[in-house]
CSV table of C-alpha atoms and ligand atoms in Angstrom, one decimal:
chain,number,residue,atom,x,y,z
A,1,MET,CA,101.7,78.9,65.9
A,2,ARG,CA,99.8,80.2,62.9
A,3,GLU,CA,102.9,79.5,60.8
A,4,ASP,CA,103.1,75.9,62.3
A,5,ALA,CA,99.5,75.2,61.4
A,6,LEU,CA,100.0,76.5,57.8
A,7,LYS,CA,103.2,74.4,57.6
A,8,ILE,CA,101.4,71.2,58.6
A,9,VAL,CA,98.6,71.9,56.1
A,10,ASN,CA,100.8,72.9,53.2
A,11,GLU,CA,103.2,70.0,53.7
A,12,THR,CA,100.4,67.5,53.9
A,13,ILE,CA,98.8,68.8,50.7
A,14,LYS,CA,102.2,68.6,49.0
A,15,TYR,CA,102.6,65.0,50.1
A,16,LEU,CA,99.1,64.2,48.7
A,17,LEU,CA,99.8,65.6,45.2
A,18,PRO,CA,98.7,62.7,42.9
A,19,ASP,CA,101.8,62.7,40.7
A,20,SER,CA,103.9,60.5,42.9
A,21,ALA,CA,100.9,58.3,43.9
A,22,VAL,CA,100.0,57.7,40.2
A,23,THR,CA,103.6,57.0,39.2
A,24,LYS,CA,104.2,54.6,42.0
A,25,THR,CA,101.0,52.6,41.3
A,26,LEU,CA,101.5,52.4,37.5
A,27,ARG,CA,105.0,51.1,38.0
A,28,GLU,CA,103.6,48.4,40.2
A,29,LEU,CA,100.8,47.5,37.7
A,30,ASN,CA,103.2,47.2,34.8
A,31,LEU,CA,100.5,47.7,32.2
A,32,SER,CA,100.9,46.5,28.6
A,33,GLY,CA,99.0,46.8,25.3
A,34,ASN,CA,97.0,49.7,23.9
A,35,ILE,CA,96.1,52.1,26.7
A,36,ILE,CA,93.4,54.8,26.4
A,37,LEU,CA,93.4,57.4,29.2
A,38,VAL,CA,90.3,59.2,30.6
A,39,ALA,CA,90.9,61.5,33.6
A,40,ILE,CA,88.1,63.3,35.4
A,41,GLY,CA,88.0,65.5,38.5
A,42,LYS,CA,89.8,68.4,40.1
A,43,ALA,CA,93.1,66.5,40.1
A,44,ALA,CA,92.6,65.1,36.6
A,45,TRP,CA,95.3,67.1,34.9
A,46,ARG,CA,98.1,66.2,37.3
A,47,MET,CA,97.1,62.6,37.4
A,48,ALA,CA,97.1,62.4,33.6
A,49,LYS,CA,100.4,64.2,33.3
A,50,ALA,CA,102.0,61.7,35.8
A,51,ALA,CA,100.5,58.8,33.9
A,52,LYS,CA,101.7,60.0,30.5
A,53,ASP,CA,105.2,60.7,31.9
A,54,THR,CA,105.3,57.1,33.3
A,55,LEU,CA,103.7,55.2,30.4
A,56,GLY,CA,104.8,57.4,27.5
A,57,GLU,CA,103.8,55.9,24.1
A,58,LYS,CA,101.8,53.1,25.7
A,59,ILE,CA,99.1,55.7,26.1
A,60,THR,CA,97.9,56.2,22.5
A,61,ARG,CA,95.1,58.8,23.2
A,62,GLY,CA,93.2,60.3,26.1
A,63,VAL,CA,90.8,63.0,27.4
A,64,VAL,CA,91.2,65.1,30.6
A,65,ILE,CA,88.1,66.8,32.0
A,66,THR,CA,88.9,69.1,34.9
A,67,LYS,CA,87.5,72.2,36.6
A,68,TYR,CA,88.0,75.7,35.1
A,69,GLY,CA,91.5,76.9,36.0
A,70,HIS,CA,92.7,73.4,37.0
A,71,SER,CA,94.7,72.4,33.9
A,72,GLU,CA,98.3,73.4,33.5
A,73,GLY,CA,99.1,73.1,29.8
A,74,GLU,CA,99.3,70.6,27.0
A,75,ILE,CA,100.0,66.8,27.4
A,76,ASP,CA,101.2,64.8,24.4
A,77,ASP,CA,98.4,62.8,22.7
A,78,ILE,CA,95.9,63.9,25.4
A,79,GLU,CA,92.9,66.3,24.8
A,80,ILE,CA,92.5,68.7,27.7
A,81,TYR,CA,89.0,70.1,28.6
A,82,GLU,CA,87.8,72.3,31.4
A,83,ALA,CA,84.2,72.5,32.6
A,84,ALA,CA,82.1,73.8,35.5
A,85,HIS,CA,81.9,72.5,39.1
A,86,PRO,CA,80.0,71.6,41.3
A,87,VAL,CA,77.2,72.0,38.7
A,88,PRO,CA,77.9,70.6,35.1
A,89,ASP,CA,77.7,73.0,32.1
A,90,GLU,CA,77.8,72.7,28.3
A,91,ASN,CA,81.5,72.1,28.3
A,92,THR,CA,81.0,69.1,30.6
A,93,ILE,CA,78.6,67.6,28.0
A,94,ARG,CA,81.0,68.3,25.1
A,95,ALA,CA,84.1,66.9,26.9
A,96,THR,CA,82.2,63.8,28.0
A,97,GLU,CA,81.1,63.1,24.4
A,98,ARG,CA,84.8,63.2,23.3
A,99,ALA,CA,85.7,60.8,26.1
A,100,LEU,CA,82.9,58.4,25.1
A,101,LYS,CA,84.1,58.7,21.4
A,102,ILE,CA,87.7,57.6,22.1
A,103,VAL,CA,86.6,54.5,24.1
A,104,GLN,CA,84.2,53.3,21.4
A,105,GLY,CA,84.7,49.9,19.6
A,106,LEU,CA,87.5,48.7,22.0
A,107,SER,CA,88.5,45.0,22.3
A,108,THR,CA,89.7,42.7,25.1
A,109,GLN,CA,93.2,43.7,24.1
A,110,ASP,CA,92.6,47.3,25.1
A,111,THR,CA,92.8,48.9,28.5
A,112,VAL,CA,91.1,52.1,29.6
A,113,LEU,CA,93.2,53.9,32.4
A,114,PHE,CA,90.5,55.8,34.3
A,115,LEU,CA,91.9,58.5,36.6
A,116,VAL,CA,89.3,59.6,39.1
A,117,SER,CA,89.2,62.4,41.6
A,118,GLY,CA,86.6,64.4,43.4
A,119,GLY,CA,84.6,66.9,41.3
A,120,GLY,CA,84.2,64.2,38.7
A,121,SER,CA,80.4,64.1,39.0
A,122,ALA,CA,80.1,67.7,37.7
A,123,LEU,CA,82.8,67.2,35.0
A,124,PHE,CA,81.8,63.9,33.5
A,125,GLU,CA,78.2,63.8,32.5
A,126,LYS,CA,75.8,62.5,29.8
A,127,PRO,CA,72.2,63.0,30.9
A,128,LYS,CA,70.1,59.8,30.8
A,129,GLY,CA,67.4,59.3,28.2
A,130,ASN,CA,65.4,62.5,27.6
A,131,ILE,CA,66.7,64.4,30.7
A,132,SER,CA,68.0,67.8,29.8
A,133,LEU,CA,71.2,69.5,31.1
A,134,GLN,CA,69.1,72.3,32.5
A,135,GLU,CA,67.1,69.7,34.6
A,136,ILE,CA,70.3,68.2,35.8
A,137,GLN,CA,71.6,71.7,36.8
A,138,GLN,CA,68.4,72.6,38.6
A,139,ILE,CA,68.3,69.4,40.6
A,140,THR,CA,72.0,69.6,41.5
A,141,GLU,CA,71.8,73.2,42.6
A,142,LYS,CA,68.9,72.4,45.0
A,143,LEU,CA,70.6,69.4,46.5
A,144,LEU,CA,73.9,71.3,47.0
A,145,LYS,CA,72.1,73.9,49.1
A,146,SER,CA,69.8,71.4,50.9
A,147,GLY,CA,72.4,70.1,53.3
A,148,ALA,CA,72.3,66.7,51.6
A,149,ASN,CA,75.6,64.9,52.0
A,150,ILE,CA,77.6,63.8,49.0
A,151,VAL,CA,76.5,60.1,49.2
A,152,GLU,CA,72.8,61.3,49.0
A,153,ILE,CA,73.6,63.9,46.2
A,154,ASN,CA,75.4,61.3,44.2
A,155,THR,CA,72.7,58.7,44.6
A,156,ILE,CA,70.5,61.1,42.6
A,157,ARG,CA,73.2,62.0,40.1
A,158,LYS,CA,73.8,58.3,39.3
A,159,HIS,CA,70.2,57.7,38.5
A,160,LEU,CA,69.9,60.7,36.2
A,161,SER,CA,73.1,59.8,34.2
A,162,ASP,CA,74.1,57.7,31.3
A,163,VAL,CA,77.8,57.4,32.5
A,164,LYS,CA,77.6,57.4,36.3
A,165,GLY,CA,77.0,54.5,38.6
A,166,GLY,CA,79.0,52.0,36.5
A,167,ARG,CA,77.4,52.8,33.2
A,168,PHE,CA,80.7,54.1,31.8
A,169,ALA,CA,82.3,50.7,32.4
A,170,GLN,CA,79.4,49.1,30.5
A,171,LYS,CA,80.1,51.3,27.5
A,172,VAL,CA,83.8,50.4,27.5
A,173,TYR,CA,83.1,46.6,27.7
A,174,PRO,CA,84.7,44.2,26.6
A,175,ALA,CA,87.9,46.3,27.2
A,176,ARG,CA,89.0,46.4,30.8
A,177,ILE,CA,89.0,49.5,32.9
A,178,ILE,CA,91.7,50.2,35.5
A,179,SER,CA,90.7,53.0,37.9
A,180,LEU,CA,93.1,54.9,40.0
A,181,VAL,CA,91.1,56.9,42.5
A,182,LEU,CA,91.9,59.8,44.7
A,183,SER,CA,89.2,59.4,47.4
A,184,ASP,CA,87.3,62.4,48.6
A,185,VAL,CA,84.3,60.6,50.0
A,186,LEU,CA,84.4,59.6,53.7
A,187,GLY,CA,84.7,55.9,54.2
A,188,ASP,CA,86.1,55.7,50.6
A,189,ARG,CA,82.8,54.7,49.1
A,190,LEU,CA,84.0,53.9,45.6
A,191,ASP,CA,80.5,54.0,44.1
A,192,SER,CA,80.1,57.6,45.4
A,193,ILE,CA,83.5,59.1,44.5
A,194,ALA,CA,82.8,61.2,41.3
A,195,SER,CA,79.5,59.1,41.3
A,196,GLY,CA,81.4,55.9,40.4
A,197,PRO,CA,81.3,55.8,36.6
A,198,ALA,CA,83.3,52.6,36.6
A,199,TYR,CA,82.1,51.0,39.9
A,200,PRO,CA,79.0,48.8,40.7
A,201,ASP,CA,76.4,51.1,42.2
A,202,MET,CA,75.5,50.3,45.8
A,203,THR,CA,72.5,52.7,45.8
A,204,THR,CA,69.0,52.0,44.4
A,205,SER,CA,66.3,53.8,42.6
A,206,GLU,CA,64.1,53.6,45.7
A,207,GLN,CA,66.8,55.3,47.8
A,208,ALA,CA,67.0,58.0,45.1
A,209,ILE,CA,63.2,58.6,45.3
A,210,ASP,CA,63.4,58.7,49.1
A,211,ILE,CA,66.2,61.3,49.0
A,212,LEU,CA,64.3,63.5,46.6
A,213,LYS,CA,61.3,63.4,49.1
A,214,LYS,CA,63.6,64.0,52.1
A,215,TYR,CA,64.9,67.3,50.6
A,216,ASN,CA,61.6,68.3,48.9
A,217,VAL,CA,63.1,68.2,45.5
A,218,VAL,CA,60.1,67.8,43.1
A,219,VAL,CA,60.8,66.2,39.7
A,220,PRO,CA,58.5,65.6,36.7
A,221,ASP,CA,57.3,62.1,35.8
A,222,ASN,CA,59.7,61.7,32.8
A,223,ILE,CA,62.6,62.0,35.3
A,224,LEU,CA,61.0,59.7,37.8
A,225,GLN,CA,60.8,57.1,35.1
A,226,GLU,CA,64.4,57.4,34.2
A,227,ILE,CA,65.3,57.1,37.9
A,228,MET,CA,63.5,53.8,38.2
A,229,ASP,CA,65.7,52.3,35.5
A,230,GLU,CA,68.2,50.7,37.9
A,231,THR,CA,72.0,51.2,37.7
A,232,PRO,CA,74.4,48.1,37.3
A,233,LYS,CA,75.1,46.2,40.5
A,234,GLU,CA,78.0,44.2,39.1
A,235,LEU,CA,80.7,44.8,36.5
A,236,LYS,CA,83.1,42.2,35.0
A,237,ASN,CA,85.7,44.5,33.4
A,238,VAL,CA,86.9,46.8,36.2
A,239,LYS,CA,89.8,46.9,38.7
A,240,THR,CA,89.9,49.8,41.2
A,241,ILE,CA,92.8,51.1,43.3
A,242,ILE,CA,92.6,54.0,45.9
A,243,ILE,CA,95.8,56.0,45.7
A,244,GLY,CA,95.0,58.8,48.2
A,245,SER,CA,92.4,59.6,50.9
A,246,VAL,CA,91.6,61.8,53.9
A,247,LYS,CA,92.9,59.0,56.1
A,248,ILE,CA,96.3,59.2,54.5
A,249,ALA,CA,96.2,63.0,54.8
A,250,CYS,CA,95.5,62.9,58.6
A,251,GLU,CA,98.2,60.4,59.2
A,252,LYS,CA,100.7,62.6,57.4
A,253,ALA,CA,99.6,65.7,59.2
A,254,SER,CA,99.9,64.1,62.5
A,255,GLU,CA,103.4,62.8,61.6
A,256,ILE,CA,104.5,66.3,60.6
A,257,ALA,CA,103.1,67.9,63.8
A,258,SER,CA,105.0,65.3,65.9
A,259,LYS,CA,108.2,66.1,64.1
A,260,MET,CA,107.6,69.8,65.0
A,261,GLY,CA,107.5,68.8,68.7
A,262,TYR,CA,103.7,68.7,69.3
A,263,ASN,CA,102.0,65.8,71.1
A,264,SER,CA,99.9,64.8,68.2
A,265,MET,CA,96.7,62.8,67.7
A,266,ILE,CA,94.0,62.1,65.1
A,267,LEU,CA,90.5,62.5,66.5
A,268,THR,CA,88.6,61.4,63.4
A,269,THR,CA,88.9,61.0,59.7
A,270,SER,CA,85.1,61.0,59.1
A,271,LEU,CA,83.8,64.3,60.4
A,272,ASP,CA,80.5,64.8,58.6
A,273,CYS,CA,78.1,67.0,60.6
A,274,GLU,CA,77.0,70.6,60.0
A,275,ALA,CA,80.1,72.8,59.7
A,276,LYS,CA,79.1,75.4,62.3
A,277,GLU,CA,78.3,72.6,64.9
A,278,ALA,CA,81.7,71.0,64.1
A,279,GLY,CA,83.3,74.4,64.7
A,280,ARG,CA,81.7,74.7,68.1
A,281,PHE,CA,82.7,71.2,69.1
A,282,ILE,CA,86.3,71.8,67.9
A,283,SER,CA,86.5,75.0,70.0
A,284,SER,CA,85.4,73.0,73.1
A,285,ILE,CA,88.3,70.5,72.4
A,286,ALA,CA,90.7,73.5,72.4
A,287,ARG,CA,89.2,74.8,75.7
A,288,GLU,CA,89.5,71.4,77.3
A,289,ILE,CA,93.2,71.1,76.4
A,290,LEU,CA,93.8,74.6,77.7
A,291,SER,CA,92.1,74.0,81.0
A,292,ASN,CA,92.7,70.3,81.7
A,293,GLU,CA,95.5,69.2,79.4
A,294,ARG,CA,93.2,66.5,77.8
A,295,PRO,CA,92.6,64.6,75.5
A,296,ILE,CA,96.3,65.3,75.0
A,297,LYS,CA,99.0,67.3,76.8
A,298,ARG,CA,100.3,70.6,75.6
A,299,PRO,CA,101.9,71.5,73.3
A,300,SER,CA,99.1,69.7,71.4
A,301,ALA,CA,98.2,69.0,67.8
A,302,VAL,CA,94.7,67.5,67.3
A,303,ILE,CA,94.1,66.5,63.6
A,304,LEU,CA,90.6,65.9,62.2
A,305,GLY,CA,89.6,65.0,58.6
A,306,GLY,CA,86.2,64.7,56.9
A,307,GLU,CA,83.7,66.6,55.0
A,308,THR,CA,81.1,68.7,56.9
A,309,VAL,CA,77.9,70.0,55.3
A,310,VAL,CA,76.4,73.5,55.3
A,311,HIS,CA,72.7,74.0,55.1
A,312,VAL,CA,73.0,77.4,53.3
A,313,LYS,CA,70.1,79.7,54.4
A,314,GLY,CA,71.8,83.1,54.2
A,315,SER,CA,73.0,85.1,51.2
A,316,GLY,CA,76.6,85.4,52.3
A,317,LYS,CA,79.8,83.9,50.8
A,318,GLY,CA,81.8,81.0,52.2
A,319,GLY,CA,82.5,77.3,52.2
A,320,ARG,CA,82.4,74.4,54.7
A,321,ASN,CA,85.9,75.0,56.0
A,322,GLN,CA,85.5,78.8,56.3
A,323,GLU,CA,82.2,78.3,58.2
A,324,LEU,CA,83.8,75.7,60.5
A,325,ALA,CA,86.8,77.8,61.2
A,326,PHE,CA,84.7,80.9,61.8
A,327,SER,CA,82.3,79.1,64.1
A,328,ALA,CA,85.4,77.8,66.1
A,329,ALA,CA,86.7,81.4,66.3
A,330,ILE,CA,83.5,82.4,68.1
A,331,GLY,CA,84.1,79.5,70.6
A,332,ILE,CA,87.7,80.4,71.3
A,333,GLU,CA,87.3,84.2,71.5
A,334,GLY,CA,89.7,85.7,74.0
A,335,LEU,CA,91.8,82.5,74.5
A,336,LYS,CA,95.6,82.6,74.1
A,337,ASN,CA,97.9,80.0,72.6
A,338,VAL,CA,95.2,78.4,70.4
A,339,VAL,CA,95.1,78.2,66.6
A,340,ILE,CA,92.5,76.4,64.5
A,341,CYS,CA,92.9,75.9,60.8
A,342,SER,CA,90.5,74.2,58.4
A,343,VAL,CA,91.1,73.8,54.7
A,344,GLY,CA,89.7,72.0,51.7
A,345,THR,CA,92.6,70.0,50.3
A,346,ASP,CA,91.5,70.8,46.7
A,347,GLY,CA,92.3,74.5,47.5
A,348,THR,CA,88.8,75.8,46.8
A,349,ASP,CA,86.4,76.0,49.7
A,350,GLY,CA,82.8,76.6,48.5
A,351,PRO,CA,82.2,79.0,45.6
A,352,THR,CA,85.2,81.1,46.7
A,353,ASP,CA,88.9,81.6,46.0
A,354,ALA,CA,89.8,80.7,49.5
A,355,ALA,CA,90.9,77.2,50.6
A,356,GLY,CA,89.6,77.7,54.2
A,357,GLY,CA,90.3,79.7,57.3
A,358,ILE,CA,92.8,80.0,60.2
A,359,VAL,CA,91.6,81.5,63.5
A,360,ASP,CA,92.7,82.2,67.0
A,361,GLY,CA,91.5,84.0,70.2
A,362,GLU,CA,91.9,87.4,68.5
A,363,THR,CA,89.8,86.7,65.3
A,364,CYS,CA,86.4,87.9,66.7
A,365,ARG,CA,88.0,90.9,68.4
A,366,LYS,CA,89.2,92.2,65.1
A,367,ILE,CA,85.7,91.8,63.6
A,368,ARG,CA,84.2,93.7,66.5
A,369,GLU,CA,86.8,96.4,66.1
A,370,ASN,CA,85.5,96.9,62.6
A,371,GLY,CA,82.1,97.5,64.1
A,372,PHE,CA,80.5,94.2,63.2
A,373,ASP,CA,78.9,91.3,65.2
A,374,PRO,CA,80.5,87.9,64.4
A,375,GLU,CA,77.2,86.1,65.0
A,376,GLU,CA,75.5,88.1,62.2
A,377,PHE,CA,78.0,86.9,59.7
A,378,LEU,CA,77.5,83.3,60.8
A,379,LYS,CA,73.7,83.6,60.5
A,380,ASN,CA,74.1,84.9,57.0
A,381,ASN,CA,76.6,82.1,55.9
A,382,ASP,CA,79.0,84.9,55.3
A,383,SER,CA,82.2,83.4,56.7
A,384,TYR,CA,84.4,84.5,53.8
A,385,ASN,CA,83.7,88.2,54.5
A,386,ALA,CA,84.0,87.8,58.3
A,387,LEU,CA,87.4,86.0,58.0
A,388,ARG,CA,88.6,88.5,55.4
A,389,LEU,CA,88.0,91.3,57.9
A,390,ALA,CA,90.3,89.5,60.4
A,391,ASN,CA,92.9,88.6,57.8
A,392,SER,CA,92.1,84.9,58.5
A,393,LEU,CA,91.4,83.4,55.1
A,394,VAL,CA,93.8,80.7,53.8
A,395,PHE,CA,94.6,80.9,50.1
A,396,THR,CA,96.4,78.0,48.3
A,397,GLY,CA,95.0,78.2,44.8
A,398,PRO,CA,93.8,75.0,43.2
A,399,THR,CA,96.2,72.4,44.7
A,400,GLY,CA,95.9,69.6,42.2
A,401,THR,CA,94.8,67.1,44.8
A,402,ASN,CA,91.4,66.5,46.5
A,403,VAL,CA,91.0,64.4,49.6
A,404,ASN,CA,88.3,66.2,51.6
A,405,ASP,CA,89.0,68.7,54.4
A,406,LEU,CA,91.8,68.8,56.9
A,407,ILE,CA,91.5,70.5,60.3
A,408,VAL,CA,94.4,71.2,62.7
A,409,ILE,CA,94.0,72.4,66.3
A,410,LEU,CA,97.2,73.6,67.9
A,411,VAL,CA,97.4,74.5,71.6
A,412,GLY,CA,100.7,75.9,72.7
B,501,ADP,N1,77.9,80.9,51.7
B,501,ADP,C1,78.3,79.6,52.0
B,501,ADP,N2,78.8,79.3,53.2
B,501,ADP,C2,79.2,78.1,53.5
B,501,ADP,N3,79.1,77.0,52.7
B,501,ADP,C3,78.7,77.3,51.4
B,501,ADP,C4,78.2,78.6,51.0
B,501,ADP,N4,77.8,78.5,49.7
B,501,ADP,C5,78.0,77.2,49.3
B,501,ADP,N5,78.5,76.4,50.4
B,501,ADP,C6,78.8,75.0,50.4
B,501,ADP,O1,79.9,74.8,49.5
B,501,ADP,C7,79.8,73.5,49.0
B,501,ADP,C8,80.5,73.3,47.7
B,501,ADP,O2,81.8,73.7,48.0
B,501,ADP,P1,83.0,73.0,47.2
B,501,ADP,O3,84.3,73.3,47.9
B,501,ADP,O4,82.9,73.4,45.8
B,501,ADP,O5,82.7,71.5,47.4
B,501,ADP,P2,83.7,70.3,47.1
B,501,ADP,O6,85.0,70.7,47.5
B,501,ADP,O7,83.1,69.2,47.9
B,501,ADP,O8,83.6,70.1,45.6
B,501,ADP,C9,78.3,73.3,48.8
B,501,ADP,O9,77.9,71.9,49.0
B,501,ADP,C10,77.7,74.2,49.8
B,501,ADP,O10,77.1,73.4,50.9
B,502,2PG,O1,82.5,64.7,42.2
B,502,2PG,C1,81.9,64.3,43.2
B,502,2PG,O2,80.9,63.5,43.2
B,502,2PG,C2,82.3,64.6,44.6
B,502,2PG,C3,82.7,63.4,45.4
B,502,2PG,O3,83.7,62.7,44.7
B,502,2PG,O4,83.4,65.6,44.6
B,502,2PG,P1,83.1,67.1,45.0
B,502,2PG,O5,82.4,67.0,46.3
B,502,2PG,O6,84.5,67.7,45.0
B,502,2PG,O7,82.2,67.7,43.9
B,503,MG,MG1,86.1,72.3,47.5
């Protein structure tokens, strides 16, 4: 069953690679005139390559800004940059300056093709006013570890930035912007995906101040002033199309599981609680199927999608998916015929090289055999090392797509 779970996950990720989605959409749009490409996010390189292959000479120039290790070579007429994620660095600033340069002085005859995927917030940044990159880095670090969800984190990011929250679209005006978006924010909140550089911001300065207070993030007055300068709430020159999402991922995973002979169901596509609590809850679903054949008869495949959060308190290594899978392993210890797999569809879960974890009733036994107590690893947010001990890490490498996290529960 481990192989089945990995097959479902890998085939779903393959289906979600942005190349085909970008090509299909561009063919339908049938764009004409002078097109300038800007692509940001973890999937930016693949999306840009697919766009250039489809539109050819129509794209006269472009910039790709993706995460270190996520570009795959040259693309004609397109400048490729790599920068840091999830916290921006100097390369983010330099690459963004180049992107802003190539969209200067455009007319109504020009189109900016904006390819957006998750990770874009860290990769596309120009600090607002007199805010420094170091200040942006410090605030982002604190928020990422605070347990704040991505909508909250991006509410702050938008109010500290000169390109987020619709401000990029304002700089491009009067040219039009067509955004193709790979959604990695639950509920497909377009003003949150990559902090919505070309989308009207639905969040407010007041909400940003409240979030800083909620997570005890103290900022100096100069930054508070910048935050009070409200982001644009409407934009005249943008058209936005979602070309991939966690909902599409879960539907595909369920279809693949059914074809493999499992009774398959989607439980949710908006899982967003603390990762370790989600893991406990998911282990209870597996136990319920094993003992009472519900909510679905065996052989069962239960699919969940979403993006949990981790309130990192320990000094260990891990990611949302690894922590969720490991917490589930504790809840299914000793059970037979159960496999639970949780991966980040972008292929990198947390600041690690793993995409997630795959566990069964033996996982914890293997950790105990090595003389360790699984609970200690969980307390220290050290799921990476716990799962490594039990040979239960999933590695995919950067996948080129990014539509949140996918969880598969198989009960044979
Ligand atoms: N030791 C850890 N254990 C579990 N989660 C962690 C750990 N360290 C960081 N994280 C979580 O990893 C998240 C960043 O992971 P990443 O996969 O880069 O996010 P995304 O895929 O959304 O860009 C942070 O928000 C943080 O909550
Ligand atoms: O860039 C971002 O703002 C978020 C959401 O799109 O992506 P990630 O969580 O992968 O950093
Ligand atoms: Mg990730």
